mmCIF file of C-alpha atoms in Angstrom:
data_model
loop_
_atom_site.group_PDB
_atom_site.id
_atom_site.type_symbol
_atom_site.label_atom_id
_atom_site.label_comp_id
_atom_site.label_asym_id
_atom_site.label_seq_id
_atom_site.Cartn_x
_atom_site.Cartn_y
_atom_site.Cartn_z
ATOM 1 C CA MET A 10 0.000 0.000 0.000
ATOM 2 C CA LYS A 11 2.845 2.417 0.854
ATOM 3 C CA THR A 12 4.476 1.768 -2.521
ATOM 4 C CA THR A 13 1.175 2.348 -4.329
ATOM 5 C CA ARG A 14 0.617 5.693 -2.559
ATOM 6 C CA LEU A 15 4.200 6.706 -3.325
ATOM 7 C CA SER A 16 3.816 5.884 -7.021
ATOM 8 C CA LEU A 17 0.547 7.817 -7.251
ATOM 9 C CA ALA A 18 2.068 10.840 -5.496
ATOM 10 C CA LEU A 19 4.991 10.872 -7.877
ATOM 11 C CA LEU A 20 2.700 10.464 -10.889
ATOM 12 C CA VAL A 21 0.697 13.505 -9.785
ATOM 13 C CA LEU A 22 3.889 15.447 -9.086
ATOM 14 C CA VAL A 23 5.410 14.740 -12.495
ATOM 15 C CA SER A 24 2.191 15.447 -14.359
ATOM 16 C CA LEU A 25 1.828 18.856 -12.669
ATOM 17 C CA LEU A 26 5.262 20.050 -13.694
ATOM 18 C CA ALA A 27 5.594 21.687 -17.086
ATOM 19 C CA PHE A 28 9.283 20.974 -17.512
ATOM 20 C CA HIS A 29 12.214 19.315 -15.804
ATOM 21 C CA CYS A 30 15.964 19.580 -15.668
ATOM 22 C CA ALA A 31 18.281 17.315 -17.559
ATOM 23 C CA ALA A 32 18.690 13.795 -16.232
ATOM 24 C CA ALA A 33 21.199 13.536 -13.406
ATOM 25 C CA SER A 34 23.692 11.925 -15.766
ATOM 26 C CA ASP A 35 23.825 15.133 -17.829
ATOM 27 C CA PRO A 36 25.387 18.367 -16.553
ATOM 28 C CA PRO A 37 22.873 21.214 -16.507
ATOM 29 C CA ALA A 38 23.229 24.098 -18.923
ATOM 30 C CA PRO A 39 24.786 27.143 -17.267
ATOM 31 C CA GLY A 40 22.188 28.934 -15.160
ATOM 32 C CA ALA A 41 19.469 26.425 -16.011
ATOM 33 C CA CYS A 42 19.318 24.297 -12.884
ATOM 34 C CA SER A 43 20.402 24.658 -9.283
ATOM 35 C CA PRO A 44 22.055 21.525 -7.842
ATOM 36 C CA VAL A 45 20.302 20.132 -4.765
ATOM 37 C CA LEU A 46 21.847 17.297 -2.758
ATOM 38 C CA VAL A 47 19.338 14.761 -1.433
ATOM 39 C CA GLU A 48 20.738 12.278 1.078
ATOM 40 C CA LEU A 49 18.700 9.202 1.998
ATOM 41 C CA PHE A 50 19.587 7.342 5.186
ATOM 42 C CA THR A 51 18.281 3.847 4.624
ATOM 43 C CA SER A 52 18.827 0.143 5.290
ATOM 44 C CA GLU A 53 17.931 -3.133 3.629
ATOM 45 C CA GLY A 54 16.938 -4.365 7.098
ATOM 46 C CA CYS A 55 14.170 -1.755 7.446
ATOM 47 C CA SER A 56 10.742 -2.666 6.064
ATOM 48 C CA SER A 57 9.755 1.011 5.706
ATOM 49 C CA CYS A 58 12.757 1.840 3.522
ATOM 50 C CA PRO A 59 12.007 0.310 0.075
ATOM 51 C CA PRO A 60 9.398 2.999 -0.805
ATOM 52 C CA ALA A 61 11.988 5.677 -0.007
ATOM 53 C CA ASP A 62 14.600 3.827 -2.084
ATOM 54 C CA GLU A 63 12.098 3.831 -4.937
ATOM 55 C CA LEU A 64 11.425 7.558 -4.509
ATOM 56 C CA LEU A 65 15.161 8.332 -4.584
ATOM 57 C CA GLU A 66 15.536 6.324 -7.794
ATOM 58 C CA LYS A 67 12.653 8.212 -9.431
ATOM 59 C CA LEU A 68 14.010 11.590 -8.363
ATOM 60 C CA ASP A 69 17.355 10.625 -9.877
ATOM 61 C CA GLY A 70 15.946 9.276 -13.108
ATOM 62 C CA THR A 71 13.094 11.680 -13.866
ATOM 63 C CA GLN A 72 14.444 14.959 -12.400
ATOM 64 C CA PRO A 73 10.897 16.238 -11.834
ATOM 65 C CA ILE A 74 11.520 19.536 -10.009
ATOM 66 C CA PRO A 75 11.667 22.673 -12.208
ATOM 67 C CA GLY A 76 14.910 24.577 -11.764
ATOM 68 C CA ALA A 77 16.612 21.830 -9.742
ATOM 69 C CA GLN A 78 19.233 19.268 -10.637
ATOM 70 C CA VAL A 79 18.557 16.644 -7.989
ATOM 71 C CA ILE A 80 21.811 14.944 -6.979
ATOM 72 C CA VAL A 81 20.997 11.895 -4.874
ATOM 73 C CA LEU A 82 23.039 9.861 -2.431
ATOM 74 C CA SER A 83 21.930 6.686 -0.657
ATOM 75 C CA GLU A 84 23.692 6.224 2.691
ATOM 76 C CA HIS A 85 23.129 2.863 4.375
ATOM 77 C CA VAL A 86 23.287 2.897 8.173
ATOM 78 C CA ASP A 87 24.420 -0.095 10.219
ATOM 79 C CA TYR A 88 22.049 -0.090 13.223
ATOM 80 C CA TRP A 89 19.611 -2.430 11.461
ATOM 81 C CA ASP A 90 22.275 -5.080 10.840
ATOM 82 C CA HIS A 91 21.487 -6.962 14.047
ATOM 83 C CA ASP A 92 17.940 -7.876 13.012
ATOM 84 C CA GLY A 93 18.447 -10.930 10.806
ATOM 85 C CA TRP A 94 20.076 -9.274 7.782
ATOM 86 C CA LYS A 95 23.410 -7.500 7.365
ATOM 87 C CA ASP A 96 23.175 -4.805 4.730
ATOM 88 C CA ALA A 97 26.247 -5.216 2.515
ATOM 89 C CA TYR A 98 26.283 -1.463 1.839
ATOM 90 C CA SER A 99 25.991 -0.363 5.462
ATOM 91 C CA SER A 100 28.712 1.455 7.371
ATOM 92 C CA LYS A 101 29.150 3.014 10.786
ATOM 93 C CA PHE A 102 30.461 6.081 8.945
ATOM 94 C CA PHE A 103 26.989 6.767 7.523
ATOM 95 C CA THR A 104 25.389 6.107 10.918
ATOM 96 C CA ASP A 105 27.751 8.702 12.392
ATOM 97 C CA ARG A 106 26.939 11.168 9.596
ATOM 98 C CA GLN A 107 23.251 10.727 10.309
ATOM 99 C CA ASP A 108 23.929 11.272 14.018
ATOM 100 C CA ASP A 109 25.505 14.623 13.109
ATOM 101 C CA TYR A 110 22.224 15.579 11.466
ATOM 102 C CA VAL A 111 20.254 14.304 14.467
ATOM 103 C CA ARG A 112 22.163 16.778 16.636
ATOM 104 C CA ARG A 113 21.880 19.537 14.043
ATOM 105 C CA PHE A 114 18.103 19.192 13.721
ATOM 106 C CA ARG A 115 17.685 18.501 17.457
ATOM 107 C CA LEU A 116 15.871 15.224 16.904
ATOM 108 C CA ASN A 117 15.291 12.750 19.690
ATOM 109 C CA SER A 118 16.926 9.919 17.752
ATOM 110 C CA SER A 119 17.925 8.736 14.309
ATOM 111 C CA TYR A 120 15.413 6.910 12.105
ATOM 112 C CA THR A 121 15.005 5.369 8.682
ATOM 113 C CA PRO A 122 14.074 6.231 6.053
ATOM 114 C CA GLN A 123 15.261 9.810 6.509
ATOM 115 C CA MET A 124 15.924 12.266 3.698
ATOM 116 C CA VAL A 125 18.068 15.350 4.239
ATOM 117 C CA VAL A 126 17.806 18.004 1.525
ATOM 118 C CA ASP A 127 20.863 20.234 1.079
ATOM 119 C CA GLY A 128 21.704 19.714 4.745
ATOM 120 C CA ALA A 129 18.971 22.227 5.543
ATOM 121 C CA THR A 130 15.761 20.243 6.052
ATOM 122 C CA GLN A 131 14.891 16.669 6.939
ATOM 123 C CA MET A 132 11.795 14.528 6.584
ATOM 124 C CA ASN A 133 10.517 10.968 6.285
ATOM 125 C CA GLY A 134 12.037 9.721 3.028
ATOM 126 C CA SER A 135 8.783 8.189 1.811
ATOM 127 C CA ARG A 136 6.792 11.442 1.810
ATOM 128 C CA ALA A 137 7.036 12.443 -1.827
ATOM 129 C CA GLN A 138 5.232 15.773 -1.550
ATOM 130 C CA SER A 139 7.330 16.944 1.431
ATOM 131 C CA VAL A 140 10.531 15.920 -0.332
ATOM 132 C CA ALA A 141 9.496 17.704 -3.539
ATOM 133 C CA GLN A 142 8.685 20.902 -1.649
ATOM 134 C CA ALA A 143 12.022 20.821 0.181
ATOM 135 C CA ILE A 144 13.897 20.358 -3.115
ATOM 136 C CA GLU A 145 11.970 23.205 -4.724
ATOM 137 C CA ASP A 146 12.773 25.489 -1.762
ATOM 138 C CA ALA A 147 16.470 24.512 -1.800
ATOM 139 C CA SER A 148 16.749 25.198 -5.524
ATOM 140 C CA ARG A 149 15.969 28.874 -4.901
ATOM 141 C CA HIS A 150 19.050 29.345 -2.719
ATOM 142 C CA ALA A 151 22.264 30.760 -4.177
ATOM 143 C CA LYS A 152 24.925 28.090 -4.691
ATOM 144 C CA ILE A 153 28.717 28.083 -4.791
ATOM 145 C CA PRO A 154 29.844 26.921 -8.265
ATOM 146 C CA ILE A 155 31.765 23.634 -8.039
ATOM 147 C CA ARG A 156 33.121 21.632 -10.959
ATOM 148 C CA ILE A 157 34.754 18.234 -11.318
ATOM 149 C CA SER A 158 36.954 19.062 -14.273
ATOM 150 C CA SER A 159 38.755 15.715 -14.651
ATOM 151 C CA VAL A 160 38.927 12.201 -13.217
ATOM 152 C CA SER A 161 41.753 9.723 -13.789
ATOM 153 C CA VAL A 162 43.024 6.480 -12.283
ATOM 154 C CA ALA A 163 46.054 6.841 -10.005
ATOM 155 C CA ASN A 164 46.256 3.159 -9.021
ATOM 156 C CA ALA A 165 44.017 0.143 -8.390
ATOM 157 C CA LYS A 166 42.280 1.820 -5.428
ATOM 158 C CA THR A 167 42.741 5.542 -6.012
ATOM 159 C CA LEU A 168 41.258 8.149 -8.335
ATOM 160 C CA ARG A 169 42.729 11.556 -9.117
ATOM 161 C CA VAL A 170 39.970 14.148 -9.129
ATOM 162 C CA HIS A 171 40.471 17.770 -10.149
ATOM 163 C CA LEU A 172 38.094 20.122 -8.368
ATOM 164 C CA GLU A 173 37.349 23.765 -9.076
ATOM 165 C CA VAL A 174 35.360 25.568 -6.373
ATOM 166 C CA GLU A 175 34.683 29.296 -6.435
ATOM 167 C CA ALA A 176 35.510 31.344 -3.340
ATOM 168 C CA LEU A 177 32.827 31.926 -0.741
ATOM 169 C CA PRO A 178 31.068 35.274 -1.193
ATOM 170 C CA GLY A 179 31.830 38.109 1.185
ATOM 171 C CA ASP A 180 28.440 37.876 2.893
ATOM 172 C CA PHE A 181 28.756 34.136 3.572
ATOM 173 C CA LYS A 182 28.022 33.546 7.263
ATOM 174 C CA ALA A 183 31.033 31.265 7.864
ATOM 175 C CA ARG A 184 34.666 32.030 7.053
ATOM 176 C CA LYS A 185 35.214 28.554 5.592
ATOM 177 C CA ALA A 186 33.201 25.658 4.208
ATOM 178 C CA GLU A 187 34.195 22.018 3.799
ATOM 179 C CA ILE A 188 34.618 20.235 0.471
ATOM 180 C CA PHE A 189 33.622 16.570 0.236
ATOM 181 C CA VAL A 190 33.830 13.935 -2.478
ATOM 182 C CA ALA A 191 31.457 10.974 -2.331
ATOM 183 C CA VAL A 192 32.091 7.754 -4.238
ATOM 184 C CA ALA A 193 28.891 5.859 -4.988
ATOM 185 C CA LEU A 194 27.754 2.819 -6.895
ATOM 186 C CA ASP A 195 25.599 4.038 -9.749
ATOM 187 C CA HIS A 196 23.131 1.230 -9.144
ATOM 188 C CA ALA A 197 22.875 -1.952 -7.061
ATOM 189 C CA GLU A 198 20.401 -4.747 -6.432
ATOM 190 C CA SER A 199 19.968 -7.154 -3.529
ATOM 191 C CA HIS A 200 17.876 -10.206 -2.770
ATOM 192 C CA VAL A 201 17.220 -9.954 0.967
ATOM 193 C CA SER A 202 17.096 -13.362 2.607
ATOM 194 C CA GLY A 203 16.539 -12.325 6.227
ATOM 195 C CA GLY A 204 15.178 -9.619 8.502
ATOM 196 C CA GLU A 205 12.132 -7.415 7.949
ATOM 197 C CA ASN A 206 12.513 -7.465 4.147
ATOM 198 C CA LYS A 207 13.062 -11.208 3.845
ATOM 199 C CA GLY A 208 12.287 -12.443 0.346
ATOM 200 C CA ARG A 209 12.293 -9.001 -1.277
ATOM 201 C CA ASP A 210 14.379 -7.845 -4.219
ATOM 202 C CA ILE A 211 15.502 -4.267 -3.609
ATOM 203 C CA ARG A 212 17.047 -1.832 -6.076
ATOM 204 C CA HIS A 213 19.253 1.059 -5.081
ATOM 205 C CA VAL A 214 20.721 4.079 -6.836
ATOM 206 C CA ALA A 215 23.795 6.173 -5.931
ATOM 207 C CA VAL A 216 24.824 3.848 -3.084
ATOM 208 C CA ALA A 217 27.533 5.665 -1.147
ATOM 209 C CA GLU A 218 30.744 3.736 -0.581
ATOM 210 C CA SER A 219 32.578 6.650 0.995
ATOM 211 C CA ILE A 220 32.364 10.370 1.695
ATOM 212 C CA GLU A 221 35.751 12.028 2.102
ATOM 213 C CA LYS A 222 36.604 15.549 3.186
ATOM 214 C CA VAL A 223 39.218 16.736 0.677
ATOM 215 C CA GLY A 224 39.685 20.386 1.601
ATOM 216 C CA THR A 225 38.122 23.709 2.507
ATOM 217 C CA VAL A 226 37.129 26.792 0.552
ATOM 218 C CA GLU A 227 37.351 30.299 1.991
ATOM 219 C CA LYS A 228 36.119 33.805 1.361
ATOM 220 C CA GLY A 229 38.086 35.457 -1.408
ATOM 221 C CA LYS A 230 40.077 32.307 -2.258
ATOM 222 C CA ASN A 231 39.180 29.750 -4.921
ATOM 223 C CA PHE A 232 39.902 26.049 -4.468
ATOM 224 C CA ASP A 233 41.472 24.676 -7.645
ATOM 225 C CA ARG A 234 43.504 21.518 -7.233
ATOM 226 C CA GLU A 235 43.785 17.787 -7.747
ATOM 227 C CA VAL A 236 42.803 15.511 -4.866
ATOM 228 C CA GLN A 237 43.127 11.770 -4.417
ATOM 229 C CA VAL A 238 40.036 9.759 -3.584
ATOM 230 C CA LYS A 239 40.083 6.163 -2.378
ATOM 231 C CA VAL A 240 37.796 3.607 -4.026
ATOM 232 C CA ARG A 241 37.270 -0.063 -3.314
ATOM 233 C CA SER A 242 38.385 -0.897 -6.830
ATOM 234 C CA THR A 243 38.923 0.907 -10.130
ATOM 235 C CA ALA A 244 38.025 -2.279 -12.036
ATOM 236 C CA ASP A 245 34.351 -1.283 -12.437
ATOM 237 C CA LEU A 246 34.369 2.448 -13.110
ATOM 238 C CA ALA A 247 31.336 1.948 -15.341
ATOM 239 C CA ASN A 248 29.227 1.543 -12.190
ATOM 240 C CA LEU A 249 30.626 4.448 -10.170
ATOM 241 C CA ARG A 250 29.502 8.041 -9.842
ATOM 242 C CA LEU A 251 31.313 10.867 -8.060
ATOM 243 C CA ILE A 252 29.598 13.651 -6.160
ATOM 244 C CA ALA A 253 31.478 16.698 -4.919
ATOM 245 C CA PHE A 254 29.750 19.069 -2.530
ATOM 246 C CA VAL A 255 30.471 22.061 -0.324
ATOM 247 C CA GLN A 256 28.957 22.035 3.163
ATOM 248 C CA GLU A 257 28.999 24.428 6.076
ATOM 249 C CA PRO A 258 30.857 23.073 9.140
ATOM 250 C CA ASP A 259 29.157 20.778 11.679
ATOM 251 C CA ALA A 260 26.802 19.095 9.187
ATOM 252 C CA GLY A 261 25.479 22.466 8.076
ATOM 253 C CA GLU A 262 23.800 23.544 4.875
ATOM 254 C CA VAL A 263 25.079 22.206 1.554
ATOM 255 C CA VAL A 264 25.859 25.267 -0.549
ATOM 256 C CA GLY A 265 27.079 23.661 -3.772
ATOM 257 C CA ALA A 266 27.249 20.278 -5.469
ATOM 258 C CA SER A 267 28.360 18.643 -8.680
ATOM 259 C CA LEU A 268 28.073 15.182 -10.216
ATOM 260 C CA VAL A 269 30.090 12.992 -12.540
ATOM 261 C CA SER A 270 27.863 10.028 -13.299
ATOM 262 C CA ALA A 271 28.619 6.556 -14.540
ATOM 263 C CA PRO A 272 30.485 5.571 -16.551
ATOM 264 C CA ILE A 273 33.549 7.407 -15.257
ATOM 265 C CA HIS A 274 36.177 7.753 -17.991
#
């Protein structure tokens, strides 16, 4: 029933919109779309999560919000791993990142599925209308231009990534902001044989393997340099996407983002 309601909500949402941005695999034309980072905290061990996984996939594939380039990231937490199924994509790192948001938003506890939009708002990840409104609101905010200008293989487990980030404006409330690079599987599928989702086949998109802080950007000073990013393997670059984003300190607002989608050349 939840999946049916989600599909109907998305159908209504898409039909009401007169136009949409380019698919996430295509860079937006200059000035056409504002990048909005949508993080989903999820788990294959959580029975409420598949509808949110489906919503994230549709946001990624259909890009339904006018003026927004929705850049998605699926972050699998590990606190469901004790309940009959260990999520192969889960990590304590993502649990800790979610905990940072719990403190930031002054929540009583973490939960799944949770979506965080541009680090500024959070909601239940299955509520399509709330998510769409948050993305639309975030797309109206000014963003720091960030560009992944090149990607190359350094060795079997390292990529060289050249980043260009414009300086923070003079009226920016913080003196510095942090630059992150996320490595994610473009797509993944699992047959869950235990836990709350036992017997289900679940599809994922933009499954985060890592999120690495690679530097900072300051007022009046551009960031333009090559950084090294660890990956599990460079053997399957065709199924990797890279997301670079600029975020205020202490899990603050995301003020810029950029995507290089699969296949990485």
